[in-house]
mmCIF file of C-alpha atoms in Angstrom:
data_model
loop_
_atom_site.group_PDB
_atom_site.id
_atom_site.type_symbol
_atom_site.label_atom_id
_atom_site.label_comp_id
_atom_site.label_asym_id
_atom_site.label_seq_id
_atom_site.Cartn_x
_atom_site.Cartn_y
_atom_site.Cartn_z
ATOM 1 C CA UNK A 1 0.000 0.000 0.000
ATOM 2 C CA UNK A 2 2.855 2.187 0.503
ATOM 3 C CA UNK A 3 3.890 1.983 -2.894
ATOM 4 C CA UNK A 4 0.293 2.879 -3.967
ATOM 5 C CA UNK A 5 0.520 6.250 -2.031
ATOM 6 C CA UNK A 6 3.757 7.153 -3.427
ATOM 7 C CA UNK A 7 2.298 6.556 -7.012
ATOM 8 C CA UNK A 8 -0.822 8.314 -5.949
ATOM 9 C CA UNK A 9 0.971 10.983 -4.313
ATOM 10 C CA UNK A 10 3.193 11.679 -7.622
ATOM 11 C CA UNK A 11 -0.364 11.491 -9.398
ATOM 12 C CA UNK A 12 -1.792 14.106 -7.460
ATOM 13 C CA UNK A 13 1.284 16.891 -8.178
ATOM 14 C CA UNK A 14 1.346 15.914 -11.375
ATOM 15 C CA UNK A 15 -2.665 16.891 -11.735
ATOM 16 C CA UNK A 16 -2.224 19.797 -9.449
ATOM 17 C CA UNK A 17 0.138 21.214 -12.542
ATOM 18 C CA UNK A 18 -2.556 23.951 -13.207
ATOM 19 C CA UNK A 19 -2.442 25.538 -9.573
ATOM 20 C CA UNK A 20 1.226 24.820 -9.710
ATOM 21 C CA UNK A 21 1.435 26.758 -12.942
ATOM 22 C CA UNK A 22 -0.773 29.978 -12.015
ATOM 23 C CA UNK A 23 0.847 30.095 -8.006
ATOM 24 C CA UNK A 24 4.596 29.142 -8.825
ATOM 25 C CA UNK A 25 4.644 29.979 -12.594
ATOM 26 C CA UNK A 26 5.096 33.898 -12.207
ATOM 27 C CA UNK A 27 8.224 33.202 -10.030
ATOM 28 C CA UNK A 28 9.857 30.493 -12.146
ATOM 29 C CA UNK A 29 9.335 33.253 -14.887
ATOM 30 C CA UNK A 30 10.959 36.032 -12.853
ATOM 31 C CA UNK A 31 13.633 33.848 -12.022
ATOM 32 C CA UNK A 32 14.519 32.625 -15.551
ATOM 33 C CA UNK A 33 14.248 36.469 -16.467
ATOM 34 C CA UNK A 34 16.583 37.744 -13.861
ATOM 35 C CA UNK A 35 19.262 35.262 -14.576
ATOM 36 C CA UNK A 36 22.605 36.717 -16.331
ATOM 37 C CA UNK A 37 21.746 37.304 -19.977
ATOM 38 C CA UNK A 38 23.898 34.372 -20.926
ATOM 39 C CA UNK A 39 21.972 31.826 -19.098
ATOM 40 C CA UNK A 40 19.002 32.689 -19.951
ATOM 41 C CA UNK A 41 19.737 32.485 -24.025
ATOM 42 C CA UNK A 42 21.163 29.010 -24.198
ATOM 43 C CA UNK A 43 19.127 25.898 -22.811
ATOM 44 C CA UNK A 44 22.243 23.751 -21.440
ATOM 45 C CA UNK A 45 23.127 27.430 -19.570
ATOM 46 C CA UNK A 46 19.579 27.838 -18.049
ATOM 47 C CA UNK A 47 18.772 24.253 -17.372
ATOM 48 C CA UNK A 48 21.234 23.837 -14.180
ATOM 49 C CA UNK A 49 19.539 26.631 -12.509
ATOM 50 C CA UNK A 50 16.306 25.257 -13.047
ATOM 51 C CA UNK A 51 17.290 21.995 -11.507
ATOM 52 C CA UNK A 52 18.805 23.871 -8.598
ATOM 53 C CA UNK A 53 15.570 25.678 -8.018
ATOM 54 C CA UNK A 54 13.865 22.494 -8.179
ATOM 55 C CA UNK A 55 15.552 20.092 -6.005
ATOM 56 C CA UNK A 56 16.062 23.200 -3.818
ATOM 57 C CA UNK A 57 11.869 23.230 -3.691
ATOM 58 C CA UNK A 58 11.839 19.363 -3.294
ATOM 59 C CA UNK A 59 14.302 19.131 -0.757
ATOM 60 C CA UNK A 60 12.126 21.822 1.713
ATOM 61 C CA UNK A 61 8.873 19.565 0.493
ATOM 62 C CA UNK A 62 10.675 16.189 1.803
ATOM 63 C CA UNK A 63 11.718 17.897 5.082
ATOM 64 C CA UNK A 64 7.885 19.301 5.824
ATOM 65 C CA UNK A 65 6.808 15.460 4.888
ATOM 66 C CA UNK A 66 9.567 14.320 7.610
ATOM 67 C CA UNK A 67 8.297 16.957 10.201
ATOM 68 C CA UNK A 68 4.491 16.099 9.795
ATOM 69 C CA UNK A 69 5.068 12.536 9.517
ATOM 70 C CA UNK A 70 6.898 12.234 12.415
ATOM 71 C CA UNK A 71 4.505 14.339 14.498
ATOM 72 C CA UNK A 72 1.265 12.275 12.842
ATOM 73 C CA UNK A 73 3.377 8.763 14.307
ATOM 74 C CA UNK A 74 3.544 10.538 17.532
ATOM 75 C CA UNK A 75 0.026 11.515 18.437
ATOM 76 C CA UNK A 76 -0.947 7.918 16.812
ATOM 77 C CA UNK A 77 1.132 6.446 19.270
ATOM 78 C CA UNK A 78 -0.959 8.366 22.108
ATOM 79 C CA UNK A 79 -4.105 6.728 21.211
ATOM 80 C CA UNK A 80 -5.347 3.251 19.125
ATOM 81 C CA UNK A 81 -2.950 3.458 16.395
ATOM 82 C CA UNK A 82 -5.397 1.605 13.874
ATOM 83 C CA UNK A 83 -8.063 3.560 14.814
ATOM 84 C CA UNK A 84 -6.263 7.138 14.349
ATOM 85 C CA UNK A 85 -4.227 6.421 10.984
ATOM 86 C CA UNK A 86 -8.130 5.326 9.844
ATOM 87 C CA UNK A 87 -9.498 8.757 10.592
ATOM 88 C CA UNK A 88 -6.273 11.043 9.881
ATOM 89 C CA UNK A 89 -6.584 9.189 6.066
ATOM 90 C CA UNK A 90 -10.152 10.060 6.006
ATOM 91 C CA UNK A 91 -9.207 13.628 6.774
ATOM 92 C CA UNK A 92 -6.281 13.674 4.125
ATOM 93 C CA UNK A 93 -9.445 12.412 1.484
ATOM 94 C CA UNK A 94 -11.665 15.032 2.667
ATOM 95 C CA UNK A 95 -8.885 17.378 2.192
ATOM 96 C CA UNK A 96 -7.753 16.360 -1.336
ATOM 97 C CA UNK A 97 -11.495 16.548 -2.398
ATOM 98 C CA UNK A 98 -11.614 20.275 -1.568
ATOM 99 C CA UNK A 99 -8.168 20.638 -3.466
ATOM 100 C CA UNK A 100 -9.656 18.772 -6.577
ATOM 101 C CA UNK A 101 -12.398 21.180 -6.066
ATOM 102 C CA UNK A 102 -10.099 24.696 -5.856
ATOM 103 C CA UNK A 103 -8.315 23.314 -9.117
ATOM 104 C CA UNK A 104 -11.458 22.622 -11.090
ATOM 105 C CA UNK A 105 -12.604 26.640 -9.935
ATOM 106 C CA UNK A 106 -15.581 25.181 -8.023
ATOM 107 C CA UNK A 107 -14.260 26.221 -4.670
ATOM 108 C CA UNK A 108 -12.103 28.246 -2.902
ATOM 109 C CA UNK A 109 -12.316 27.032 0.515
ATOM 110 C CA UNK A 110 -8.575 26.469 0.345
ATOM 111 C CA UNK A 111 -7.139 29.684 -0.075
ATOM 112 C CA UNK A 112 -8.288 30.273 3.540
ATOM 113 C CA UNK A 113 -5.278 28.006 4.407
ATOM 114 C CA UNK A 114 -2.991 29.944 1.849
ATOM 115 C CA UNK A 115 -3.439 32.958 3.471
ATOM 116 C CA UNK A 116 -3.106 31.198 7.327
ATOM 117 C CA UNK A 117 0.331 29.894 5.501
ATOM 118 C CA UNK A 118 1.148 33.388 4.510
ATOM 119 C CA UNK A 119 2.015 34.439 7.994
ATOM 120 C CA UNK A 120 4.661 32.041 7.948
ATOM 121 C CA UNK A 121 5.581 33.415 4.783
ATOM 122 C CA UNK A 122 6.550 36.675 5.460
ATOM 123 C CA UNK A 123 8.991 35.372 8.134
ATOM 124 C CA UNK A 124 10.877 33.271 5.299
ATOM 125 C CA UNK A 125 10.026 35.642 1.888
ATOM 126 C CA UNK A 126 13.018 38.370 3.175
ATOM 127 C CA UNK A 127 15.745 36.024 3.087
ATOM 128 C CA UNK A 128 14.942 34.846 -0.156
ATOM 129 C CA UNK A 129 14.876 38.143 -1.417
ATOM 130 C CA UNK A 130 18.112 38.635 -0.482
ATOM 131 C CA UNK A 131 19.262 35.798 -2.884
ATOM 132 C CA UNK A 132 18.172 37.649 -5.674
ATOM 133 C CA UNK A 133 19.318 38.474 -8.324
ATOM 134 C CA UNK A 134 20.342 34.730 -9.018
ATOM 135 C CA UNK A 135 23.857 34.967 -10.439
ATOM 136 C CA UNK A 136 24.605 31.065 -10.053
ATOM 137 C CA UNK A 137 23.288 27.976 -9.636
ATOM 138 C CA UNK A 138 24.644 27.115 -6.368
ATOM 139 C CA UNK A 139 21.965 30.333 -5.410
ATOM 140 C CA UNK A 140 19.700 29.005 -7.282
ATOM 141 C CA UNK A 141 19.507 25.846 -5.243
ATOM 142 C CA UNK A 142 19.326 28.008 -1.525
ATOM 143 C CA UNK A 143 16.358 30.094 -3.616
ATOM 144 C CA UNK A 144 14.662 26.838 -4.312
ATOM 145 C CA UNK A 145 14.933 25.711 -0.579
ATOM 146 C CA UNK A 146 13.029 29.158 0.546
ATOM 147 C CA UNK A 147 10.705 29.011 -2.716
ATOM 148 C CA UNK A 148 9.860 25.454 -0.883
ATOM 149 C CA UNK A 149 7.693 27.279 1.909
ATOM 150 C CA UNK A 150 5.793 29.608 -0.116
ATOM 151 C CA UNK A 151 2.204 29.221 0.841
ATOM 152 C CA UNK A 152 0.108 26.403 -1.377
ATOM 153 C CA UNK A 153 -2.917 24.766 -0.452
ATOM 154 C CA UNK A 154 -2.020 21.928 -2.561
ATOM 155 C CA UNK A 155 0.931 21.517 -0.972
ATOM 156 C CA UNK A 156 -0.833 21.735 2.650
ATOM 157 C CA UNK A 157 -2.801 19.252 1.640
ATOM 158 C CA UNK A 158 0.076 16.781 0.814
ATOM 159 C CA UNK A 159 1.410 17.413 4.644
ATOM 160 C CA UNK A 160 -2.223 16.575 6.110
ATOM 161 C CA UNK A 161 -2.089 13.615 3.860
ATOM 162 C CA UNK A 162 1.694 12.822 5.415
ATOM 163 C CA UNK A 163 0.293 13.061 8.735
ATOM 164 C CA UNK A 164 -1.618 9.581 8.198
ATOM 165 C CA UNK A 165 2.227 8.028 6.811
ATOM 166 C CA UNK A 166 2.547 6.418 10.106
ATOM 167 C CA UNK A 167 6.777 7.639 10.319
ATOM 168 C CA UNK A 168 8.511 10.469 9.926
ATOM 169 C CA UNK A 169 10.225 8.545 7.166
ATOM 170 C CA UNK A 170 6.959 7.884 4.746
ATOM 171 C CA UNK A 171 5.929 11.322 5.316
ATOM 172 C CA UNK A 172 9.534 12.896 3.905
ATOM 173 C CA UNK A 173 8.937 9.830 0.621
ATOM 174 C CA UNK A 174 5.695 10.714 0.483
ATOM 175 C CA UNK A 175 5.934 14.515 -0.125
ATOM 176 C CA UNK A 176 9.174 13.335 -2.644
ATOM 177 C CA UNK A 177 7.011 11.517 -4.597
ATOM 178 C CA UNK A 178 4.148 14.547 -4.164
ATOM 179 C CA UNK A 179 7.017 17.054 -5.021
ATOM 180 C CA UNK A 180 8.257 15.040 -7.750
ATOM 181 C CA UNK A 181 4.656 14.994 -10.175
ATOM 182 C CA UNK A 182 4.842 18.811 -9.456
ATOM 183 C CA UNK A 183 8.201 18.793 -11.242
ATOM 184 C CA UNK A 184 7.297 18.295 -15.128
ATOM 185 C CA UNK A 185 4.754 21.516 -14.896
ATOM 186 C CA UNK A 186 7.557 23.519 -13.318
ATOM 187 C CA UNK A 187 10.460 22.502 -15.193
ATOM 188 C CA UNK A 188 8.668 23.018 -18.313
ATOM 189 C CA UNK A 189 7.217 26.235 -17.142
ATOM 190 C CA UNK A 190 11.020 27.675 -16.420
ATOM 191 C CA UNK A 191 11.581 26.347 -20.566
ATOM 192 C CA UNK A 192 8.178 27.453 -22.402
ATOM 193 C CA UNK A 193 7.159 30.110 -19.901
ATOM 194 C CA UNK A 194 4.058 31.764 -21.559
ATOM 195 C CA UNK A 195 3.176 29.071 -23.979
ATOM 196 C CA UNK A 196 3.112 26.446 -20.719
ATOM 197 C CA UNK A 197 0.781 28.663 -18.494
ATOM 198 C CA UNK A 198 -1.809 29.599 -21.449
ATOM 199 C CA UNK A 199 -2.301 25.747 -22.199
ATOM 200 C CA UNK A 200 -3.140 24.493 -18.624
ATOM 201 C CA UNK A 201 -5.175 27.690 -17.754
ATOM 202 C CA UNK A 202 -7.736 26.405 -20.317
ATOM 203 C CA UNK A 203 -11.161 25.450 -18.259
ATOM 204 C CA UNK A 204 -10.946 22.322 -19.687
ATOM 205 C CA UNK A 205 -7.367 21.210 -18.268
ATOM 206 C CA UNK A 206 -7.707 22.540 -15.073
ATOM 207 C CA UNK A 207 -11.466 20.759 -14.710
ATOM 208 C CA UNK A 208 -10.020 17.497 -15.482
ATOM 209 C CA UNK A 209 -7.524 18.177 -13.330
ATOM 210 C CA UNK A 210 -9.710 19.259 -10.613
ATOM 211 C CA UNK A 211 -12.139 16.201 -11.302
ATOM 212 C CA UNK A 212 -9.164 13.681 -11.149
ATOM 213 C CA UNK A 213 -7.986 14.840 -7.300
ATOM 214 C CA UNK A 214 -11.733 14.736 -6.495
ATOM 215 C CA UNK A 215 -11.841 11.338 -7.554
ATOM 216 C CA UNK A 216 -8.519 10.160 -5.258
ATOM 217 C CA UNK A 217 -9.570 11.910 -2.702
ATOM 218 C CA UNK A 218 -12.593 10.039 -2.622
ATOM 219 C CA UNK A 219 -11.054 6.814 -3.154
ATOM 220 C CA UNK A 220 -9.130 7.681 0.404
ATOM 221 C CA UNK A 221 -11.992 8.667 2.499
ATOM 222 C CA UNK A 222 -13.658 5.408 1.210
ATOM 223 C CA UNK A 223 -10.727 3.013 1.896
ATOM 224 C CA UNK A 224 -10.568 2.814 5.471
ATOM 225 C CA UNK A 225 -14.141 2.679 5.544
ATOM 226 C CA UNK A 226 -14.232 -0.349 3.102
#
């Protein structure tokens, strides 16, 4: 089953491309754009950075996975450990049904735990502006690291999900493998820019997308119940 959530979990970034696009595409863009003119005109120049910024990103998602999941293991410990993995999964469905639903534009419920997350945010968002401009990869990879804890209810939703992992160790894989489906969008986004965000802002993409988490999520409340 492990190796189902992983899949699933790589699945659901991968879907959640169209929220990654419109929240993290303008800053892959201004990033690409502020690099040294040289970089940015020659792919093999440009492409370290972007893997920098990425594994930068993935490395803070893996760390938030090991935090939660540890935490999750923890209070499980203080009560029936069947009994509160059962409900904490429930709560990671319920959770990646409103997601599927803020992707498709049908509801917005989850921007309410953006903007809790943007508190946090301001604490972190001054030392990454002092990275910038980006002159070299090695600061592109610290920039990823702060870009990381930028405020994303699809993300949040990954770390309730981690909660249910049962170990600080299948929370950090499972927010690798999360962090991972979210890489295609991003990486492509930091190569195609504009051409990227106008395809998977169509109605249609992001609906399917939306419809698709809806679906998992779903599947994950009904599983324990089954």
């Amino acid at each position: 089953m492990l190796e189902i959530n992983y899949l699933v979990a790589f699945t659901v970034g991968l879907f959640g491309g169209v929220h990654c696009v419109g929240m993290c595409g303008g800053i892959v863009g201004a990033l690409s754009f502020g690099l040294p003119e040289q970089a940015r005109g020659r792919f093999t120049a440009l492409l370290p950075y972007l893997i920098n910024y990425n594994l930068g990103r993935l490395f803070s998602y893996t760390v938030a996975g090991a935090l939660v999941g540890g935490l999750g293991a923890l209070a499980a410990n203080m009560v029936a450990l069947h009994q509160a993995q059962t409900v904490l999964q429930i709560v990671a469905g319920v959770f990646m049904v409103a997601m599927g639903l803020y992707l498709g534009g049908w509801w917005y419920g989850m921007s309410r735990l953006e903007r809790l997350g943007g508190k946090v945010w301001r604490l972190i968002e001054p030392l990454g502006r002092r990275l910038l401009p980006v002159r070299h990869p090695g600061q592109a990879l610290v920039m990823g690291i702060v870009w990381g804890w930028l405020p994303c209810g699809l993300v949040y939703s990954a770390l309730i999900w981690a909660i249910s992992a049962g170990s600080a160790r299948e929370g950090a894989l499972l927010l690798l493998s999360f962090g991972l489906g979210t890489l295609p969008n991003l990486m492509l986004m930091g190569l195609l820019a504009g051409k990227l965000t106008a395809l998977l802002r169509r109605p249609a993409v992001m609906h399917l997308a939306g419809a698709l988490v809806v679906v998992i999520g779903l599947f994950y409340i009904a599983r324990p119940l089954l």
